[in-house]
């Protein structure tokens, strides 16, 4: 493996870093105190990656799915998160990391009574923001609208009628 092709061709560098204070308000709020923080959108990184901090409310999560165009990685900051790797469920805790390549089945759920925080990285950086912002509308969508919405955002659920909050395929206590 070698370094990627150059993307900057200047000789002196430039002032272009982006800083986001930790106390910046979330970009999206969800029920139960959950929130999504857009740390680096794909548009911010020229499509190389998207990085988000997720504060996942108790009882929240997603059913089994995969992506065709991007990988997804998780790094637990606090709390615990149940993760499904396509074969088994395991409990991740602060400091744990999981990587899911394109096509990899995965699901996650916060089964604790408290908020769980983690970093979620998508590479390359797809425009995930509309997906996060419209998740609350999924329950009101028709079956066809729901499927179109999922496919437009490269979410391929094993149970498309249920979507992100439906029965979790492969889930076993």
PDB file of C-alpha atoms in Angstrom:
ATOM      1  CA  UNK A   1       0.000   0.000   0.000  1.00  0.00           C
ATOM      2  CA  UNK A   2       1.250   3.471  -0.804  1.00  0.00           C
ATOM      3  CA  UNK A   3       0.192   6.998   0.023  1.00  0.00           C
ATOM      4  CA  UNK A   4      -2.773   8.361  -1.950  1.00  0.00           C
ATOM      5  CA  UNK A   5      -2.310  10.839  -4.771  1.00  0.00           C
ATOM      6  CA  UNK A   6      -1.565  14.422  -3.781  1.00  0.00           C
ATOM      7  CA  UNK A   7      -4.547  16.631  -3.148  1.00  0.00           C
ATOM      8  CA  UNK A   8      -2.710  19.802  -2.225  1.00  0.00           C
ATOM      9  CA  UNK A   9      -0.106  21.235  -4.578  1.00  0.00           C
ATOM     10  CA  UNK A  10       1.067  24.368  -2.776  1.00  0.00           C
ATOM     11  CA  UNK A  11       4.495  24.778  -1.199  1.00  0.00           C
ATOM     12  CA  UNK A  12       3.647  26.693   1.990  1.00  0.00           C
ATOM     13  CA  UNK A  13       0.413  25.227   3.287  1.00  0.00           C
ATOM     14  CA  UNK A  14      -2.699  27.236   3.984  1.00  0.00           C
ATOM     15  CA  UNK A  15      -4.963  28.263   6.815  1.00  0.00           C
ATOM     16  CA  UNK A  16      -7.892  25.874   6.391  1.00  0.00           C
ATOM     17  CA  UNK A  17      -8.378  23.844   9.582  1.00  0.00           C
ATOM     18  CA  UNK A  18     -11.887  23.572  11.020  1.00  0.00           C
ATOM     19  CA  UNK A  19     -12.577  23.683  14.745  1.00  0.00           C
ATOM     20  CA  UNK A  20     -15.830  22.666  16.423  1.00  0.00           C
ATOM     21  CA  UNK A  21     -16.036  23.180  20.212  1.00  0.00           C
ATOM     22  CA  UNK A  22     -17.350  20.222  22.195  1.00  0.00           C
ATOM     23  CA  UNK A  23     -20.244  22.269  23.560  1.00  0.00           C
ATOM     24  CA  UNK A  24     -21.627  23.079  20.083  1.00  0.00           C
ATOM     25  CA  UNK A  25     -25.373  22.369  19.995  1.00  0.00           C
ATOM     26  CA  UNK A  26     -26.383  19.143  18.234  1.00  0.00           C
ATOM     27  CA  UNK A  27     -27.444  19.358  14.600  1.00  0.00           C
ATOM     28  CA  UNK A  28     -30.371  16.956  15.118  1.00  0.00           C
ATOM     29  CA  UNK A  29     -32.235  16.031  18.290  1.00  0.00           C
ATOM     30  CA  UNK A  30     -34.267  12.863  18.711  1.00  0.00           C
ATOM     31  CA  UNK A  31     -36.551  11.451  21.378  1.00  0.00           C
ATOM     32  CA  UNK A  32     -35.285  10.391  24.772  1.00  0.00           C
ATOM     33  CA  UNK A  33     -32.436  12.906  24.776  1.00  0.00           C
ATOM     34  CA  UNK A  34     -30.711  11.499  21.695  1.00  0.00           C
ATOM     35  CA  UNK A  35     -28.763  13.782  19.375  1.00  0.00           C
ATOM     36  CA  UNK A  36     -26.595  13.807  16.261  1.00  0.00           C
ATOM     37  CA  UNK A  37     -23.560  16.058  15.912  1.00  0.00           C
ATOM     38  CA  UNK A  38     -22.205  16.629  12.391  1.00  0.00           C
ATOM     39  CA  UNK A  39     -18.472  16.801  13.109  1.00  0.00           C
ATOM     40  CA  UNK A  40     -17.335  16.503   9.468  1.00  0.00           C
ATOM     41  CA  UNK A  41     -19.821  16.147   6.657  1.00  0.00           C
ATOM     42  CA  UNK A  42     -18.769  14.512   3.409  1.00  0.00           C
ATOM     43  CA  UNK A  43     -19.099  17.949   1.821  1.00  0.00           C
ATOM     44  CA  UNK A  44     -16.579  19.287   4.377  1.00  0.00           C
ATOM     45  CA  UNK A  45     -13.994  16.599   3.531  1.00  0.00           C
ATOM     46  CA  UNK A  46     -14.330  16.635  -0.255  1.00  0.00           C
ATOM     47  CA  UNK A  47     -16.183  13.324  -0.004  1.00  0.00           C
ATOM     48  CA  UNK A  48     -13.408  11.415   1.738  1.00  0.00           C
ATOM     49  CA  UNK A  49     -15.312  10.668   4.939  1.00  0.00           C
ATOM     50  CA  UNK A  50     -18.156  11.788   7.172  1.00  0.00           C
ATOM     51  CA  UNK A  51     -17.727  11.818  10.957  1.00  0.00           C
ATOM     52  CA  UNK A  52     -20.652  12.098  13.372  1.00  0.00           C
ATOM     53  CA  UNK A  53     -21.055  11.947  17.139  1.00  0.00           C
ATOM     54  CA  UNK A  54     -24.176  10.051  18.078  1.00  0.00           C
ATOM     55  CA  UNK A  55     -25.807  10.373  21.490  1.00  0.00           C
ATOM     56  CA  UNK A  56     -28.146   7.393  21.342  1.00  0.00           C
ATOM     57  CA  UNK A  57     -31.111   7.350  23.714  1.00  0.00           C
ATOM     58  CA  UNK A  58     -31.936   4.275  25.770  1.00  0.00           C
ATOM     59  CA  UNK A  59     -33.893   1.720  23.758  1.00  0.00           C
ATOM     60  CA  UNK A  60     -32.848   3.223  20.410  1.00  0.00           C
ATOM     61  CA  UNK A  61     -30.980   1.571  17.584  1.00  0.00           C
ATOM     62  CA  UNK A  62     -31.252   0.197  14.105  1.00  0.00           C
ATOM     63  CA  UNK A  63     -32.209  -3.124  12.581  1.00  0.00           C
ATOM     64  CA  UNK A  64     -29.905  -5.251  10.439  1.00  0.00           C
ATOM     65  CA  UNK A  65     -28.741  -3.532   7.274  1.00  0.00           C
ATOM     66  CA  UNK A  66     -25.767  -2.978   4.975  1.00  0.00           C
ATOM     67  CA  UNK A  67     -24.392  -0.278   2.680  1.00  0.00           C
ATOM     68  CA  UNK A  68     -23.201  -0.795  -0.885  1.00  0.00           C
ATOM     69  CA  UNK A  69     -21.176   2.400  -1.317  1.00  0.00           C
ATOM     70  CA  UNK A  70     -19.467   3.042   2.004  1.00  0.00           C
ATOM     71  CA  UNK A  71     -17.915   1.512   5.077  1.00  0.00           C
ATOM     72  CA  UNK A  72     -19.059   2.395   8.572  1.00  0.00           C
ATOM     73  CA  UNK A  73     -17.022   2.450  11.769  1.00  0.00           C
ATOM     74  CA  UNK A  74     -17.999   2.895  15.408  1.00  0.00           C
ATOM     75  CA  UNK A  75     -15.888   4.146  18.316  1.00  0.00           C
ATOM     76  CA  UNK A  76     -17.582   4.119  21.735  1.00  0.00           C
ATOM     77  CA  UNK A  77     -17.036   7.261  23.808  1.00  0.00           C
ATOM     78  CA  UNK A  78     -19.277   6.442  26.764  1.00  0.00           C
ATOM     79  CA  UNK A  79     -21.902   3.944  27.793  1.00  0.00           C
ATOM     80  CA  UNK A  80     -22.501   0.567  26.202  1.00  0.00           C
ATOM     81  CA  UNK A  81     -23.775  -0.393  22.772  1.00  0.00           C
ATOM     82  CA  UNK A  82     -24.952  -3.771  21.524  1.00  0.00           C
ATOM     83  CA  UNK A  83     -23.469  -4.367  18.066  1.00  0.00           C
ATOM     84  CA  UNK A  84     -24.392  -7.065  15.541  1.00  0.00           C
ATOM     85  CA  UNK A  85     -21.661  -8.132  13.093  1.00  0.00           C
ATOM     86  CA  UNK A  86     -23.870 -10.262  10.846  1.00  0.00           C
ATOM     87  CA  UNK A  87     -23.369 -13.397  12.943  1.00  0.00           C
ATOM     88  CA  UNK A  88     -23.345 -12.456  16.589  1.00  0.00           C
ATOM     89  CA  UNK A  89     -24.230  -9.712  19.028  1.00  0.00           C
ATOM     90  CA  UNK A  90     -21.610  -8.325  21.374  1.00  0.00           C
ATOM     91  CA  UNK A  91     -21.522  -5.539  23.926  1.00  0.00           C
ATOM     92  CA  UNK A  92     -19.166  -2.670  23.165  1.00  0.00           C
ATOM     93  CA  UNK A  93     -18.026  -0.303  25.909  1.00  0.00           C
ATOM     94  CA  UNK A  94     -16.114   2.990  26.000  1.00  0.00           C
ATOM     95  CA  UNK A  95     -12.876   2.646  24.011  1.00  0.00           C
ATOM     96  CA  UNK A  96     -14.133  -0.214  21.813  1.00  0.00           C
ATOM     97  CA  UNK A  97     -14.075   0.056  18.030  1.00  0.00           C
ATOM     98  CA  UNK A  98     -15.880  -1.774  15.222  1.00  0.00           C
ATOM     99  CA  UNK A  99     -15.404  -1.530  11.447  1.00  0.00           C
ATOM    100  CA  UNK A 100     -18.001  -2.638   8.885  1.00  0.00           C
ATOM    101  CA  UNK A 101     -16.829  -2.799   5.241  1.00  0.00           C
ATOM    102  CA  UNK A 102     -19.231  -2.121   2.349  1.00  0.00           C
ATOM    103  CA  UNK A 103     -21.750  -4.977   2.202  1.00  0.00           C
ATOM    104  CA  UNK A 104     -21.210  -5.953   5.848  1.00  0.00           C
ATOM    105  CA  UNK A 105     -24.392  -6.751   7.762  1.00  0.00           C
ATOM    106  CA  UNK A 106     -24.662  -4.816  10.990  1.00  0.00           C
ATOM    107  CA  UNK A 107     -27.079  -3.413  13.551  1.00  0.00           C
ATOM    108  CA  UNK A 108     -26.768  -1.594  16.850  1.00  0.00           C
ATOM    109  CA  UNK A 109     -28.883  -0.890  19.877  1.00  0.00           C
ATOM    110  CA  UNK A 110     -28.626   0.939  23.188  1.00  0.00           C
ATOM    111  CA  UNK A 111     -30.152  -1.498  25.680  1.00  0.00           C
ATOM    112  CA  UNK A 112     -29.042   0.413  28.755  1.00  0.00           C
ATOM    113  CA  UNK A 113     -31.170   2.854  30.688  1.00  0.00           C
ATOM    114  CA  UNK A 114     -28.766   5.687  29.874  1.00  0.00           C
ATOM    115  CA  UNK A 115     -27.498   7.677  26.919  1.00  0.00           C
ATOM    116  CA  UNK A 116     -24.677   6.058  24.915  1.00  0.00           C
ATOM    117  CA  UNK A 117     -22.250   8.230  22.913  1.00  0.00           C
ATOM    118  CA  UNK A 118     -20.135   7.080  19.995  1.00  0.00           C
ATOM    119  CA  UNK A 119     -18.386   8.308  16.895  1.00  0.00           C
ATOM    120  CA  UNK A 120     -19.711   7.010  13.591  1.00  0.00           C
ATOM    121  CA  UNK A 121     -17.456   7.303  10.533  1.00  0.00           C
ATOM    122  CA  UNK A 122     -18.601   6.746   6.937  1.00  0.00           C
ATOM    123  CA  UNK A 123     -16.015   6.428   4.168  1.00  0.00           C
ATOM    124  CA  UNK A 124     -16.254   7.734   1.597  1.00  0.00           C
ATOM    125  CA  UNK A 125     -18.260  10.649   2.912  1.00  0.00           C
ATOM    126  CA  UNK A 126     -21.829  10.250   1.668  1.00  0.00           C
ATOM    127  CA  UNK A 127     -24.469  12.949   2.258  1.00  0.00           C
ATOM    128  CA  UNK A 128     -25.948  11.261   5.375  1.00  0.00           C
ATOM    129  CA  UNK A 129     -27.437  14.397   6.923  1.00  0.00           C
ATOM    130  CA  UNK A 130     -30.823  14.197   5.166  1.00  0.00           C
ATOM    131  CA  UNK A 131     -31.126  10.588   6.278  1.00  0.00           C
ATOM    132  CA  UNK A 132     -30.537  11.518   9.930  1.00  0.00           C
ATOM    133  CA  UNK A 133     -32.829  14.538   9.729  1.00  0.00           C
ATOM    134  CA  UNK A 134     -35.742  12.594   8.220  1.00  0.00           C
ATOM    135  CA  UNK A 135     -35.595   9.395  10.285  1.00  0.00           C
ATOM    136  CA  UNK A 136     -38.500  10.625  12.394  1.00  0.00           C
ATOM    137  CA  UNK A 137     -40.725  10.610   9.284  1.00  0.00           C
ATOM    138  CA  UNK A 138     -40.162   6.942   8.388  1.00  0.00           C
ATOM    139  CA  UNK A 139     -43.125   5.649  10.420  1.00  0.00           C
ATOM    140  CA  UNK A 140     -45.518   7.873   8.448  1.00  0.00           C
ATOM    141  CA  UNK A 141     -44.165   6.832   5.027  1.00  0.00           C
ATOM    142  CA  UNK A 142     -45.883   4.331   2.770  1.00  0.00           C
ATOM    143  CA  UNK A 143     -44.025   1.080   2.060  1.00  0.00           C
ATOM    144  CA  UNK A 144     -42.904   2.435  -1.326  1.00  0.00           C
ATOM    145  CA  UNK A 145     -41.796   5.810   0.095  1.00  0.00           C
ATOM    146  CA  UNK A 146     -39.881   4.035   2.868  1.00  0.00           C
ATOM    147  CA  UNK A 147     -38.066   1.757   0.409  1.00  0.00           C
ATOM    148  CA  UNK A 148     -37.224   4.701  -1.879  1.00  0.00           C
ATOM    149  CA  UNK A 149     -35.932   6.678   1.106  1.00  0.00           C
ATOM    150  CA  UNK A 150     -33.716   3.829   2.298  1.00  0.00           C
ATOM    151  CA  UNK A 151     -32.319   3.108  -1.162  1.00  0.00           C
ATOM    152  CA  UNK A 152     -31.644   6.800  -1.843  1.00  0.00           C
ATOM    153  CA  UNK A 153     -29.484   6.790   1.302  1.00  0.00           C
ATOM    154  CA  UNK A 154     -27.747   3.439   0.668  1.00  0.00           C
ATOM    155  CA  UNK A 155     -29.470   1.685   3.559  1.00  0.00           C
ATOM    156  CA  UNK A 156     -30.391  -1.859   2.612  1.00  0.00           C
ATOM    157  CA  UNK A 157     -32.410  -3.355   5.471  1.00  0.00           C
ATOM    158  CA  UNK A 158     -32.991  -7.085   5.745  1.00  0.00           C
ATOM    159  CA  UNK A 159     -36.601  -6.191   6.620  1.00  0.00           C
ATOM    160  CA  UNK A 160     -37.447  -3.159   4.472  1.00  0.00           C
ATOM    161  CA  UNK A 161     -40.971  -2.858   5.846  1.00  0.00           C
ATOM    162  CA  UNK A 162     -39.565  -2.239   9.315  1.00  0.00           C
ATOM    163  CA  UNK A 163     -36.558  -0.086   8.509  1.00  0.00           C
ATOM    164  CA  UNK A 164     -34.240   1.306  11.113  1.00  0.00           C
ATOM    165  CA  UNK A 165     -36.363   0.744  14.208  1.00  0.00           C
ATOM    166  CA  UNK A 166     -38.020  -2.533  13.299  1.00  0.00           C
ATOM    167  CA  UNK A 167     -37.291  -6.083  14.393  1.00  0.00           C
ATOM    168  CA  UNK A 168     -33.572  -6.687  14.517  1.00  0.00           C
ATOM    169  CA  UNK A 169     -32.662  -9.654  12.359  1.00  0.00           C
ATOM    170  CA  UNK A 170     -30.397 -12.095  14.102  1.00  0.00           C
ATOM    171  CA  UNK A 171     -31.199 -10.665  17.524  1.00  0.00           C
ATOM    172  CA  UNK A 172     -31.008 -13.131  20.367  1.00  0.00           C
ATOM    173  CA  UNK A 173     -30.895 -12.377  24.063  1.00  0.00           C
TER     174      UNK A 173
END
